[in-house]
Short mmCIF file of C-alpha atoms and ligand atoms in Angstrom, two decimals:
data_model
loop_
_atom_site.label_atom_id
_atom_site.label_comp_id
_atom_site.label_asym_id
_atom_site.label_seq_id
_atom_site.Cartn_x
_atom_site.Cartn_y
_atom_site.Cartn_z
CA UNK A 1346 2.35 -12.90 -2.42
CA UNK A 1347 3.13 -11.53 -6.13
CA UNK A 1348 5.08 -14.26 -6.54
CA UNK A 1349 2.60 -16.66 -5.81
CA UNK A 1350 -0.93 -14.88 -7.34
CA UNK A 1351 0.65 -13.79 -10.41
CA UNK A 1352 2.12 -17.07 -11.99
CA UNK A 1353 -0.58 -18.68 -10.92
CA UNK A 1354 -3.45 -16.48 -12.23
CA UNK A 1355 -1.49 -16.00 -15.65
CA UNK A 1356 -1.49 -20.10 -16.16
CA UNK A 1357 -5.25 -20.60 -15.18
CA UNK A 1358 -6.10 -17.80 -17.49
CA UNK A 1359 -3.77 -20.01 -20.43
CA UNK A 1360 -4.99 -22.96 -19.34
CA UNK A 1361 -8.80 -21.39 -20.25
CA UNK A 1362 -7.82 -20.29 -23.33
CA UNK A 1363 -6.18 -23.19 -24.60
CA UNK A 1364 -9.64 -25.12 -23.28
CA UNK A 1365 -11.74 -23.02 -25.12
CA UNK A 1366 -10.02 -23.07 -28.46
CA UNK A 1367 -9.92 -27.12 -28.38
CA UNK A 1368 -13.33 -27.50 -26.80
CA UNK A 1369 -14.71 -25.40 -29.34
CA UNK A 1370 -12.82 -27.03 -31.84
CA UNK A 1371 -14.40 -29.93 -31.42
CA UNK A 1372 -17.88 -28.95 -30.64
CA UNK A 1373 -17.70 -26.86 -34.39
CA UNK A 1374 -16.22 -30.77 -35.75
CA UNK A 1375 -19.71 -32.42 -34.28
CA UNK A 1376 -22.06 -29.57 -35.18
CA UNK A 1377 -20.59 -29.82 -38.74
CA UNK A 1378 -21.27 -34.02 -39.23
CA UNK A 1379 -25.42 -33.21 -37.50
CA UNK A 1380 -25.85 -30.46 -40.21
CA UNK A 1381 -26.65 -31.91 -43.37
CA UNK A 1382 -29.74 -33.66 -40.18
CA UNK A 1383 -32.77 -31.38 -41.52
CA UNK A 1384 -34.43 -33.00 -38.23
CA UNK A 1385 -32.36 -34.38 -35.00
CA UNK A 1386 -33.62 -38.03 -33.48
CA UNK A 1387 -31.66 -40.32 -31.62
CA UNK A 1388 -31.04 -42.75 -34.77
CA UNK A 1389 -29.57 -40.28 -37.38
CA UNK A 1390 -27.38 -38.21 -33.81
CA UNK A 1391 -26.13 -41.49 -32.79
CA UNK A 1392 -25.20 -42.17 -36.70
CA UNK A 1393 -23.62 -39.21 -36.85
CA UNK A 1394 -21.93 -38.86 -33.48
CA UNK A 1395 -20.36 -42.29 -34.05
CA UNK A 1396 -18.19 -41.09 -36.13
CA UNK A 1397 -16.56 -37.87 -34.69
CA UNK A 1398 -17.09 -38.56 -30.87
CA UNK A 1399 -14.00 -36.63 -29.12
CA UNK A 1400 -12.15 -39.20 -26.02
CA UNK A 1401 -11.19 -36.25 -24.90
CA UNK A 1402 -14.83 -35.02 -23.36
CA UNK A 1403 -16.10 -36.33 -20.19
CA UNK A 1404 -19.55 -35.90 -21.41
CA UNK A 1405 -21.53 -35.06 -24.68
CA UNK A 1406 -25.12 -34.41 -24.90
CA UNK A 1407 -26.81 -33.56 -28.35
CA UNK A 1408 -30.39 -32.14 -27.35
CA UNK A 1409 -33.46 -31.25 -30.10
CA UNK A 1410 -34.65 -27.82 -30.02
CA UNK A 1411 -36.67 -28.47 -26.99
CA UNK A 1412 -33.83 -29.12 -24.92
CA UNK A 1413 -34.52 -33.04 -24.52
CA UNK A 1414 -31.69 -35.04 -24.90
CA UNK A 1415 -31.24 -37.54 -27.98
CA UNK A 1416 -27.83 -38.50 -27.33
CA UNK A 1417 -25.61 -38.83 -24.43
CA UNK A 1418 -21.91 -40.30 -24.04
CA UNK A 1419 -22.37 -41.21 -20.27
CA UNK A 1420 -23.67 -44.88 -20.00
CA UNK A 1421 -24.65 -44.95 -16.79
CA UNK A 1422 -27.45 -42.35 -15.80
CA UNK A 1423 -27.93 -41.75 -19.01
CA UNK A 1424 -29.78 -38.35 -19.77
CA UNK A 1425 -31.41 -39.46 -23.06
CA UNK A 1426 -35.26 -38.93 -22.72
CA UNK A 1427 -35.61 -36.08 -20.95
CA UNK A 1428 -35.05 -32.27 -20.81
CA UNK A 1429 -31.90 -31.43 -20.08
CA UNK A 1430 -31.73 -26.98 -19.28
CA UNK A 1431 -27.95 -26.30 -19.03
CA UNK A 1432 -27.42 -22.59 -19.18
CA UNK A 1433 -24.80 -23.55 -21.75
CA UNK A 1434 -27.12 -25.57 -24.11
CA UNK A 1435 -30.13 -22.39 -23.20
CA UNK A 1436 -27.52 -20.28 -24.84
CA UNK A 1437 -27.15 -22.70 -27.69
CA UNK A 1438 -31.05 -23.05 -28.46
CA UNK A 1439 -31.27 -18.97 -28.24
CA UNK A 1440 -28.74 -19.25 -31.25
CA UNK A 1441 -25.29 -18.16 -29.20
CA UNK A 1442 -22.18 -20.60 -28.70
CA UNK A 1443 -21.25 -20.69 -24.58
CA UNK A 1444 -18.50 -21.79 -22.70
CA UNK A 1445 -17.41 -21.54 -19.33
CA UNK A 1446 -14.39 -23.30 -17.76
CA UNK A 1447 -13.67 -23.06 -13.63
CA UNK A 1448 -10.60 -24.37 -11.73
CA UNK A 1449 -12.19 -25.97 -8.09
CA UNK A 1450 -11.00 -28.54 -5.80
CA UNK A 1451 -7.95 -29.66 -8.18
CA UNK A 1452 -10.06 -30.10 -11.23
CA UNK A 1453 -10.58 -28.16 -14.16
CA UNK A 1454 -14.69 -28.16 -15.35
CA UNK A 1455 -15.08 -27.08 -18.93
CA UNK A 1456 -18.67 -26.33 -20.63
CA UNK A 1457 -19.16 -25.62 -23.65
CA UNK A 1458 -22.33 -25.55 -26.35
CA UNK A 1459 -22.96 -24.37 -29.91
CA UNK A 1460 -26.27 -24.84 -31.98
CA UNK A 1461 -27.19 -27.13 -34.33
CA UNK A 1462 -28.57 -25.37 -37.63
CA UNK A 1463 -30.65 -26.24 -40.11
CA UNK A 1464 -31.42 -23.70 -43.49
CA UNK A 1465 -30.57 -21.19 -40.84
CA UNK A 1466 -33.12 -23.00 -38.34
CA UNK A 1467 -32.02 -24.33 -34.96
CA UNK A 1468 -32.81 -27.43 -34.57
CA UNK A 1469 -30.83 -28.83 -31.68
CA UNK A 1470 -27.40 -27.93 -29.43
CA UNK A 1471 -24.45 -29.88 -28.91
CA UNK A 1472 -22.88 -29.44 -25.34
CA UNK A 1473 -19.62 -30.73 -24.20
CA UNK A 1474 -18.19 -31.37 -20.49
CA UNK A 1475 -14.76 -31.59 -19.68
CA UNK A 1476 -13.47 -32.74 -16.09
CA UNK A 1477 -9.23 -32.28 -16.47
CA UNK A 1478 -7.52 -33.39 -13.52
CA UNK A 1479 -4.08 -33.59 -15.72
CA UNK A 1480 -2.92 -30.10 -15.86
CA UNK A 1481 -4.48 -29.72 -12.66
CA UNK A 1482 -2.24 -31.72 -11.16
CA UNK A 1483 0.68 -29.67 -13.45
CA UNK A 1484 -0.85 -26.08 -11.82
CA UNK A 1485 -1.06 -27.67 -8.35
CA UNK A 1486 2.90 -28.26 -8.71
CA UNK A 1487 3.79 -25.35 -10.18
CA UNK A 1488 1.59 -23.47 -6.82
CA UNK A 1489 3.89 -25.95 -4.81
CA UNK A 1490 7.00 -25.27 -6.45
CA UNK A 1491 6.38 -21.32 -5.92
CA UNK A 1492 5.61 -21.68 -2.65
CA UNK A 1493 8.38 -23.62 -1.73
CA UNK A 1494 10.48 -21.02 -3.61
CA UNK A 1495 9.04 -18.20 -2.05
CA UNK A 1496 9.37 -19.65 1.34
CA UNK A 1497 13.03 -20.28 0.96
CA UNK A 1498 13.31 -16.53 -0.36
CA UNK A 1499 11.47 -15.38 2.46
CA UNK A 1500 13.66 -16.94 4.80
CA UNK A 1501 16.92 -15.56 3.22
CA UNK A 1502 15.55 -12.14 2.94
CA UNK A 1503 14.60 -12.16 6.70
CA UNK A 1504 17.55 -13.84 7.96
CA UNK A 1505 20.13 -11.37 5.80
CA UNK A 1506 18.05 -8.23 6.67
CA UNK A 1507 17.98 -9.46 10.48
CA UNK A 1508 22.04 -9.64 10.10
CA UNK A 1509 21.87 -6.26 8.38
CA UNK A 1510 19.83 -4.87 11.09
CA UNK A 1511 21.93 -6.09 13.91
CA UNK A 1512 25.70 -4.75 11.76
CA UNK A 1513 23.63 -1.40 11.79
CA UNK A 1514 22.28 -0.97 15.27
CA UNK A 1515 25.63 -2.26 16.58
CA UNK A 1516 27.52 0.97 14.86
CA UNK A 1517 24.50 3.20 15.78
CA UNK A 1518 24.62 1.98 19.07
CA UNK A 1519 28.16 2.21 19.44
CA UNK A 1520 27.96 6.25 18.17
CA UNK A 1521 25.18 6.86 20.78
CA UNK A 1522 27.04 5.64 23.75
CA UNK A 1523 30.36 7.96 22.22
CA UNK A 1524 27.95 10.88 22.11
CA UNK A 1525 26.31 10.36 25.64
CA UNK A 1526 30.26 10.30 26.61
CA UNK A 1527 31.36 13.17 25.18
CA UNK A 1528 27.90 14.98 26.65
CA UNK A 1529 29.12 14.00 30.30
CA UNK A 1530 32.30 15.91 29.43
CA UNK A 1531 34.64 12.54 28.41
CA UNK A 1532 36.33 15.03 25.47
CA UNK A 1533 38.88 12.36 25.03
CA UNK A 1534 36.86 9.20 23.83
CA UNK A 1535 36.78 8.50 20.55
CA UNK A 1536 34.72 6.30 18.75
CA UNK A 1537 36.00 3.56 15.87
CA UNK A 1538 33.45 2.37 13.55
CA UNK A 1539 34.91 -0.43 11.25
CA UNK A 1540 33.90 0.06 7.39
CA UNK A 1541 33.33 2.83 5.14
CA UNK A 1542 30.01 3.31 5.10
CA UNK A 1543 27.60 6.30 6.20
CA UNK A 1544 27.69 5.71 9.83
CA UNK A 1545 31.67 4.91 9.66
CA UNK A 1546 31.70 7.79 7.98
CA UNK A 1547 29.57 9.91 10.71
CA UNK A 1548 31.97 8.33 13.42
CA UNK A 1549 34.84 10.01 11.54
CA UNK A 1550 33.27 13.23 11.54
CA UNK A 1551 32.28 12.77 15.50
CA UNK A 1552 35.94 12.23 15.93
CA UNK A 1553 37.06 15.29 14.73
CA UNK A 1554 34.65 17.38 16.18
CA UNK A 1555 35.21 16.17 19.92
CA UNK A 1556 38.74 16.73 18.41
CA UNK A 1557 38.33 20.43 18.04
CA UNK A 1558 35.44 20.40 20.96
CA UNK A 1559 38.66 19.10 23.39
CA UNK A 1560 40.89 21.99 21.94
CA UNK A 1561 38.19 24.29 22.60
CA UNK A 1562 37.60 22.99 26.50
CA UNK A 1563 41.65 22.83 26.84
CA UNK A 1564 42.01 26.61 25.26
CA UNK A 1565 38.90 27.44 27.64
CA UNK A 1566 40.53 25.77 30.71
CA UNK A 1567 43.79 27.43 29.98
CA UNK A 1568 42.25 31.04 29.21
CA UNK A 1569 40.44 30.86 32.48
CA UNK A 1570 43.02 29.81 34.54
CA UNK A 1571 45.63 32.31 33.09
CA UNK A 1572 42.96 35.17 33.37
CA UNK A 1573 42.35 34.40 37.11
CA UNK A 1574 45.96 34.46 38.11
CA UNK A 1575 46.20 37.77 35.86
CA UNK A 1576 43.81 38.79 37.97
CA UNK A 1577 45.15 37.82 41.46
CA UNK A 1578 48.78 39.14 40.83
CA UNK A 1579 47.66 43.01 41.25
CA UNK A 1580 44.80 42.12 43.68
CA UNK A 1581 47.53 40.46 45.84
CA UNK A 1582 49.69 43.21 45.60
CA UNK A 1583 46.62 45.46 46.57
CA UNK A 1584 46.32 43.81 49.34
CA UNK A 1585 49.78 43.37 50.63
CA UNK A 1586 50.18 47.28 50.25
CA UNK A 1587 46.83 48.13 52.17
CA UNK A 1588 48.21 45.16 55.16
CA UNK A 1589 51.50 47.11 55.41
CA UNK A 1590 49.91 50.85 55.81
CA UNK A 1591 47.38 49.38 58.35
CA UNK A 1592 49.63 47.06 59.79
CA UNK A 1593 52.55 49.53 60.30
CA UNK A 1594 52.70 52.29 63.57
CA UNK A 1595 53.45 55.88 62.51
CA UNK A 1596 53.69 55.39 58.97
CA UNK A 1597 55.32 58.13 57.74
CA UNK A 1598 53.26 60.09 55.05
CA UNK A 1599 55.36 59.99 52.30
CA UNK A 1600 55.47 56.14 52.41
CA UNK A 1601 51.90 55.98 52.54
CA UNK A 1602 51.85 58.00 49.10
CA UNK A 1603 54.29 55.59 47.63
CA UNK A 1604 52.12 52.55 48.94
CA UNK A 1605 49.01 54.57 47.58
CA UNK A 1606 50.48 55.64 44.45
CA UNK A 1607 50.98 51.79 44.27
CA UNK A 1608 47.80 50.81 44.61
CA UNK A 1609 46.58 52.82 41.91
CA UNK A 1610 48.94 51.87 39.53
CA UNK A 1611 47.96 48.16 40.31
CA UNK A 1612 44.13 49.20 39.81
CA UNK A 1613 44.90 50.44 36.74
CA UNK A 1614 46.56 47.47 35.31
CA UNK A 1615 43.49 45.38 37.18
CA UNK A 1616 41.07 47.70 34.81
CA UNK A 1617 43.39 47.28 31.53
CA UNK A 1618 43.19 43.15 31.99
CA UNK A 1619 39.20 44.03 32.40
CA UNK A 1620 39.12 46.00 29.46
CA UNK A 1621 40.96 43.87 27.49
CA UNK A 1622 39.57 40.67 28.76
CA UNK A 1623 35.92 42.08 28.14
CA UNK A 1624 37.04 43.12 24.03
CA UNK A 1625 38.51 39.69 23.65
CA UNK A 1626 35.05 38.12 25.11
CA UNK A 1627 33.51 40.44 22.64
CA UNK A 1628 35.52 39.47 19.79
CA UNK A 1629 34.73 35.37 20.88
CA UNK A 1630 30.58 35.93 20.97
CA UNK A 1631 31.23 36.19 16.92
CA UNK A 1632 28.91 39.67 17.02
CA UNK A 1633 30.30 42.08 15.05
CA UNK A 1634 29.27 45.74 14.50
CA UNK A 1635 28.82 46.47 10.88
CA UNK A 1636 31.91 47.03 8.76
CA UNK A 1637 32.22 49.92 6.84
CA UNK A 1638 34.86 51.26 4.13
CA UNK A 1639 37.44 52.85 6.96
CA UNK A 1640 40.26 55.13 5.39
CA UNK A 1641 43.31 53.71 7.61
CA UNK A 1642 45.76 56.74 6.38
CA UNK A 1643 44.06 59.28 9.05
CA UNK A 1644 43.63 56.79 11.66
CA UNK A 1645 47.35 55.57 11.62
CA UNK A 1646 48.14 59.54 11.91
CA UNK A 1647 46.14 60.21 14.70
CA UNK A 1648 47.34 56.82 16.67
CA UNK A 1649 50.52 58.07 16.12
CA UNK A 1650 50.08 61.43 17.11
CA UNK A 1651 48.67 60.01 20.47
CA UNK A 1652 51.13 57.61 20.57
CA UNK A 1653 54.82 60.25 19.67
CA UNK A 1654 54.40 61.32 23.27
CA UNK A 1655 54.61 57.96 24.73
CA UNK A 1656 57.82 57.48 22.04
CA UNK A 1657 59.59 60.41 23.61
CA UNK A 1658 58.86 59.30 27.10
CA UNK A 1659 61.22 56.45 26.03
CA UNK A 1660 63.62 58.04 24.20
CA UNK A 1661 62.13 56.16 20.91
CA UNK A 1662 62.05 57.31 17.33
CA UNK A 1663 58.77 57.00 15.90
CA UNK A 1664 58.62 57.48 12.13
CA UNK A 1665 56.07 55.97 9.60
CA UNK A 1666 55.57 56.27 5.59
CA UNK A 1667 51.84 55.49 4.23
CA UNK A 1668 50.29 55.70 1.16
CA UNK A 1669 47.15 57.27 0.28
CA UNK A 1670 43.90 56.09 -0.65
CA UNK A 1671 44.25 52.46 1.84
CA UNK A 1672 40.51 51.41 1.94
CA UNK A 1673 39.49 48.23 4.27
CA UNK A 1674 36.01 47.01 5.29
CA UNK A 1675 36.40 47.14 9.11
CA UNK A 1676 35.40 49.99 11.46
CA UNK A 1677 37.54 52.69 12.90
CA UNK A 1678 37.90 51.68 16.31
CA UNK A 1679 39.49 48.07 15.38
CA UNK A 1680 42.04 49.81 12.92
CA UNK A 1681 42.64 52.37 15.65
CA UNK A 1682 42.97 48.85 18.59
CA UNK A 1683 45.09 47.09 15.99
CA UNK A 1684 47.74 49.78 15.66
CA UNK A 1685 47.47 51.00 18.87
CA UNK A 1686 48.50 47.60 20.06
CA UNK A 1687 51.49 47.04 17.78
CA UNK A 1688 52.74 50.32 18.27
CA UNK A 1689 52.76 50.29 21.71
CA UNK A 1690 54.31 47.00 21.85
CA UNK A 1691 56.93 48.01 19.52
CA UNK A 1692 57.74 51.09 21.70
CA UNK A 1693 57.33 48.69 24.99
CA UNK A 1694 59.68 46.09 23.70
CA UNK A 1695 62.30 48.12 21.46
CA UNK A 1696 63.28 49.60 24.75
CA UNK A 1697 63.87 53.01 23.45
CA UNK A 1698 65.38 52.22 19.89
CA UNK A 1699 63.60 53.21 16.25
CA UNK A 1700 60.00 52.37 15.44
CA UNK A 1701 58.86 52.51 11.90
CA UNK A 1702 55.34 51.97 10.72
CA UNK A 1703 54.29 51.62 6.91
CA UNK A 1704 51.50 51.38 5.14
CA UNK A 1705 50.94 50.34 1.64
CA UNK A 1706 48.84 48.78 -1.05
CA UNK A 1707 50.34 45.73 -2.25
CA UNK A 1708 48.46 43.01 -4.84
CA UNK A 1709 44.88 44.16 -3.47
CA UNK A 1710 46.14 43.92 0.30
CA UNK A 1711 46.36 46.94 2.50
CA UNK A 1712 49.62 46.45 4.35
CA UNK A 1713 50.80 47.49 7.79
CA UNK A 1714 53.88 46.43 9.23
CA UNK A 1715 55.55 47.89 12.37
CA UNK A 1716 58.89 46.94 12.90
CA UNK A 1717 61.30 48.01 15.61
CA UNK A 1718 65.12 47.89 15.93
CA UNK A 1719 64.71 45.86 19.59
CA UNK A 1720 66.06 42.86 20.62
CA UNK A 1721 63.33 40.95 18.77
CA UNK A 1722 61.68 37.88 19.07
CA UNK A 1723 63.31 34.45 20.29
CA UNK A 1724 62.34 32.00 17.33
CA UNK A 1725 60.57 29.66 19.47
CA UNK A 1726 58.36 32.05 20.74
CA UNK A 1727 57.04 33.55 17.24
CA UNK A 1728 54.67 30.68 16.78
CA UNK A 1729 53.06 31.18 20.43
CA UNK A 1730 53.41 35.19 21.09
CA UNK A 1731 49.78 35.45 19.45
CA UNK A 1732 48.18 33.24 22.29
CA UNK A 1733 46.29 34.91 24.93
CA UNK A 1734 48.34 35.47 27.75
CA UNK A 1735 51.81 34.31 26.15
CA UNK A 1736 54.79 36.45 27.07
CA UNK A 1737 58.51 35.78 26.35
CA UNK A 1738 59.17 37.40 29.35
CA UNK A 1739 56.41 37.68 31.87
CA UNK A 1740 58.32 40.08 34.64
CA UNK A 1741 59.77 42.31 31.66
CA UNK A 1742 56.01 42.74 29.89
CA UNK A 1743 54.53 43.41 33.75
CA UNK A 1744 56.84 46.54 34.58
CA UNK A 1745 55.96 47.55 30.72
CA UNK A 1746 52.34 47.60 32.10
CA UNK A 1747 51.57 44.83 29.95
CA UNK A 1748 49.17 42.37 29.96
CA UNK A 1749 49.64 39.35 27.52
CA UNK A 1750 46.54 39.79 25.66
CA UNK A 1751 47.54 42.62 23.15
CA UNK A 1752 48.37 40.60 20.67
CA UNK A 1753 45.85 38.34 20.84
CA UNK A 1754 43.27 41.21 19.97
CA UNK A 1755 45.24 42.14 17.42
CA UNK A 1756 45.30 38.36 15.92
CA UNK A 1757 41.63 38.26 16.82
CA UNK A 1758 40.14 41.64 15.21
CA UNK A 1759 42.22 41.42 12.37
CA UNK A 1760 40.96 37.48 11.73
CA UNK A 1761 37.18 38.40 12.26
CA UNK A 1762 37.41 40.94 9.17
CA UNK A 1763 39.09 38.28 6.88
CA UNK A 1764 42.76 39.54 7.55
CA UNK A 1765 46.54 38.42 8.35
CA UNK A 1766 48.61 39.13 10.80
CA UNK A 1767 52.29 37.70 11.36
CA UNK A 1768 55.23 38.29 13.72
CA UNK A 1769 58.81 37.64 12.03
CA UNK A 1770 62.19 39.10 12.74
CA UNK A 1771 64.06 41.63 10.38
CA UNK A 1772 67.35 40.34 9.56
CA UNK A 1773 69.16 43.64 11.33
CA UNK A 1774 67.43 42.75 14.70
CA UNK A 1775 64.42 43.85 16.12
CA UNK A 1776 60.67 42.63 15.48
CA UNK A 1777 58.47 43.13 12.23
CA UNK A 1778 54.82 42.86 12.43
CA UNK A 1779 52.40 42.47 9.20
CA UNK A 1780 48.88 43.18 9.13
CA UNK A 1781 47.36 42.69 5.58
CA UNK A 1782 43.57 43.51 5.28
CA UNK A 1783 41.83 42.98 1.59
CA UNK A 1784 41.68 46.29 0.04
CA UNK A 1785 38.58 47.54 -1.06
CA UNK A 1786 37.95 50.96 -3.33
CA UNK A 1787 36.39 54.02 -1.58
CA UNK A 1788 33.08 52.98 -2.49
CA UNK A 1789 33.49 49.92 -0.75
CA UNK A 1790 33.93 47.43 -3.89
CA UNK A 1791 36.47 44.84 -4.11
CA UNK A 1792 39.63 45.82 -5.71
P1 LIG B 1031 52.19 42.26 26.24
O1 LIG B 1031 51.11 42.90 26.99
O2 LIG B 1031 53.08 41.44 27.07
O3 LIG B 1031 52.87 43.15 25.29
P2 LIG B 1031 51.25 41.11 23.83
O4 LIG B 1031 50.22 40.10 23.53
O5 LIG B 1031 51.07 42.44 23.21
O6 LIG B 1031 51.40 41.18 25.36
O7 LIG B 1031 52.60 40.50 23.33
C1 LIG B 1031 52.98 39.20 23.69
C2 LIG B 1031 54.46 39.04 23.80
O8 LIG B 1031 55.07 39.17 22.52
C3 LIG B 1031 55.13 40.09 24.63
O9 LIG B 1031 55.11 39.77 25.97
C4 LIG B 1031 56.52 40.12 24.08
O10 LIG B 1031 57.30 39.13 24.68
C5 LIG B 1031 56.34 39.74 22.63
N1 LIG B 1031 56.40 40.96 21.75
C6 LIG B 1031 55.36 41.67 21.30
N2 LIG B 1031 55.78 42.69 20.51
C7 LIG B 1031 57.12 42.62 20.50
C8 LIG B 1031 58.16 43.42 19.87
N3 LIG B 1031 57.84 44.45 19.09
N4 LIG B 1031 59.42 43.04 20.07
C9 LIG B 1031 59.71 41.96 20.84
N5 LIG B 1031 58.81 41.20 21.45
C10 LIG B 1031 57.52 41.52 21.29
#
């Protein structure tokens, strides 16, 4: 529409002006040759008018003051005789020049008047008619030409944005119906967008989130599969032991205690796989209680003072060297779970040999390792020993009373606070684990 109103409207309004300054032009040329007329009649106009008469005008009219018309360039119909009232030649006799110019029906109608003067007395007006047809006929093509133009623009501009729409919905669509896949649980699809634009670049991202959405179903799948068949071993052996005392005649009492004593110890590892299961689901919902600055020197001393008992028990040698003054943001109960857990497993799996436990401050790290003299770890394992439920030796860990999640909490607790933890092997046998936590001054400020 701009393109069609504005050209348009800016020639009409040049094509007025340039009227005006010729139709004025040559009204001023005939209003000069009747001046020296001290009184207008039709002999002395016609005189005068002979000689400057524009072939230009349509029409010229020369009235007297009265508004009757002495001389008139149209031949047939001619006006001369009578009273001619024009607004344009009113204006004139009032003393004003006029002009008016409109663009109708393919034609342009120009107007114009100025007053004939005498000693400063009007004494007649001159008025001038213009019909152009001409540049018209110019505007009329140029309206043509723009509309073509515009047409042919709007056509391109519909056509390309229809193509543009279609490319888009296409990928949109094609996104959707990957989502509403991967809602109804299809973790493998994966979408392919072609380009490099937004949506391409939103497919990417969908890709890699039902990536890690998959390894989170798959670790989910696995953990509660592994869990339940924790669960059923003992339960299973619960019930096998309560079959045989029912099941067998004169049971003699000590075998019952035996069977008993069984049960119990069963129950007990069915409440540590509980307990454990329920801190790792704790650890998962992402609540945490509110860290604090936890001074790990008098926690490690009182772990191991719980712990020298179990040592002896096994014939191991528990010995540890700390520093002072080993600040972490953490609370006391997940320093006291984290060493708990490596020093049991270092007593569990050293089978009776030394376990040594330091603690030190090392490049703004509080450090704990734990390292045993034991048969260590078999390489292959390291990477996977931190996995729920992973043992190297599933039989060996069960007598130990283990359950294949120790670790994990460890992994897990330590992580949540912004920790390390790794599992290598000391090069004179036997495991080494690390725990670094960032070290923070007793006030709680980063060191
Ligand atoms: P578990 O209850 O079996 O100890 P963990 O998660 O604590 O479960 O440990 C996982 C596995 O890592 C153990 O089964 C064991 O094979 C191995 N492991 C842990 N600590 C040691 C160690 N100090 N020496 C050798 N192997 C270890």
């Amino acid at each position: 529409m701009l393109l069609n109103s504005y050209p348009l409207l800016v020639s009409e309004d040049m094509v007025f002006r340039s009227k005006q300054a010729t139709m004025q032009n040559s009204i001023s040329v005939m209003v000069y040759s009747l001046s020296g007329l001290d009184r207008l009649t039709e002999e002395n106009v016609s005189t005068a008018m002979a000689v400057v008469e524009d072939t230009e005008l349509s029409r010229i009219l020369v009235t007297n003051s009265a508004g009757k018309v002495l001389y008139d360039t149209r031949e047939t119909g001619s006006a001369v005789g009578s009273y001619v009232l024009y607004t344009e030649i009113v204006q004139a006799l009032t003393g004003s020049d006029a002009f008016s110019c409109a663009y109708h029906n393919g034609a342009f109608r120009s107007r114009g008047s100025s007053p004939v003067l005498y000693h400063n007395q009007i004494i007649g007006a001159v008025y001038a008619y213009e019909y152009d047809t001409e540049q018209a006929a110019l505007l009329d093509g140029l309206q043509e030409n723009l509309l073509r133009l515009s047409g042919m623009i709007g056509v391109a501009v519909l056509v390309l944005s229809m193509m543009l729409s279609r490319v888009l919905t296409q990928k949109i669509s094609k996104l959707l119906n990957a989502i509403r896949q991967v809602r109804e649980g299809a973790y493998s699809h994966r979408t392919r967008i072609a380009g490099r634009d937004e949506i391409a670049q939103l497919g990417e991202e969908f890709n890699s989130l039902t990536d890690r959405l998959q390894k989170t179903e798959d670790a989910r799948r696995r953990f509660v599969s592994d869990a339940s068949h924790e669960l059923k071993t003992p339960l299973a052996a619960i019930r096998l032991l309560t079959d045989s005392i029912l099941q067998t005649d004169d049971i003699d009492p000590v075998t019952t205690r035996e069977f008993v004593a069984d049960i119990g110890r069963e129950a007990e590892r069915l409440s540590r796989i509980t307990e454990d299961l329920l801190r790792l689901t704790r650890l998962d919902s992402g609540v945490l209680e509110r860290a604090a600055v936890v001074d790990v020197l008098p926690v490690l001393e009182q772990v191991l003072r719980m712990m020298s008992l179990v040592a002896q028990e096994k014939g191991a040698e528990l010995t540890y060297e700390a520093a002072e003054g080993c600040f972490v943001m953490a609370t006391r109960d997940e320093i006291h779970q984290v060493i708990y857990n490596l020093v049991d497993n270092a007593i569990k799996h050293s089978g009776g040999a030394a376990v040594q436990v330091e603690l030190s401050m090392e490049d703004g790290a509080v450090v704990l390792s734990v390292s045993d003299n034991g048969p260590g770890i078999p390489e292959d394992d390291i990477s996977r020993i931190f996995e729920r439920f992973y043992r190297v030796d599933k039989a060996r860990s069960r007598a130990a009373g283990g359950t294949g999640l120790g670790l994990a909490i460890v992994r897990d607790t330590v992580e949540r606070r912004g920790g390390t933890v790794q599992a290598a092997n000391r090069s004179g046998g036997g495991a080494v684990f690390t725990v670094r936590w960032r070290a923070v001054t007793e006030e709680g400020d980063v060191v």
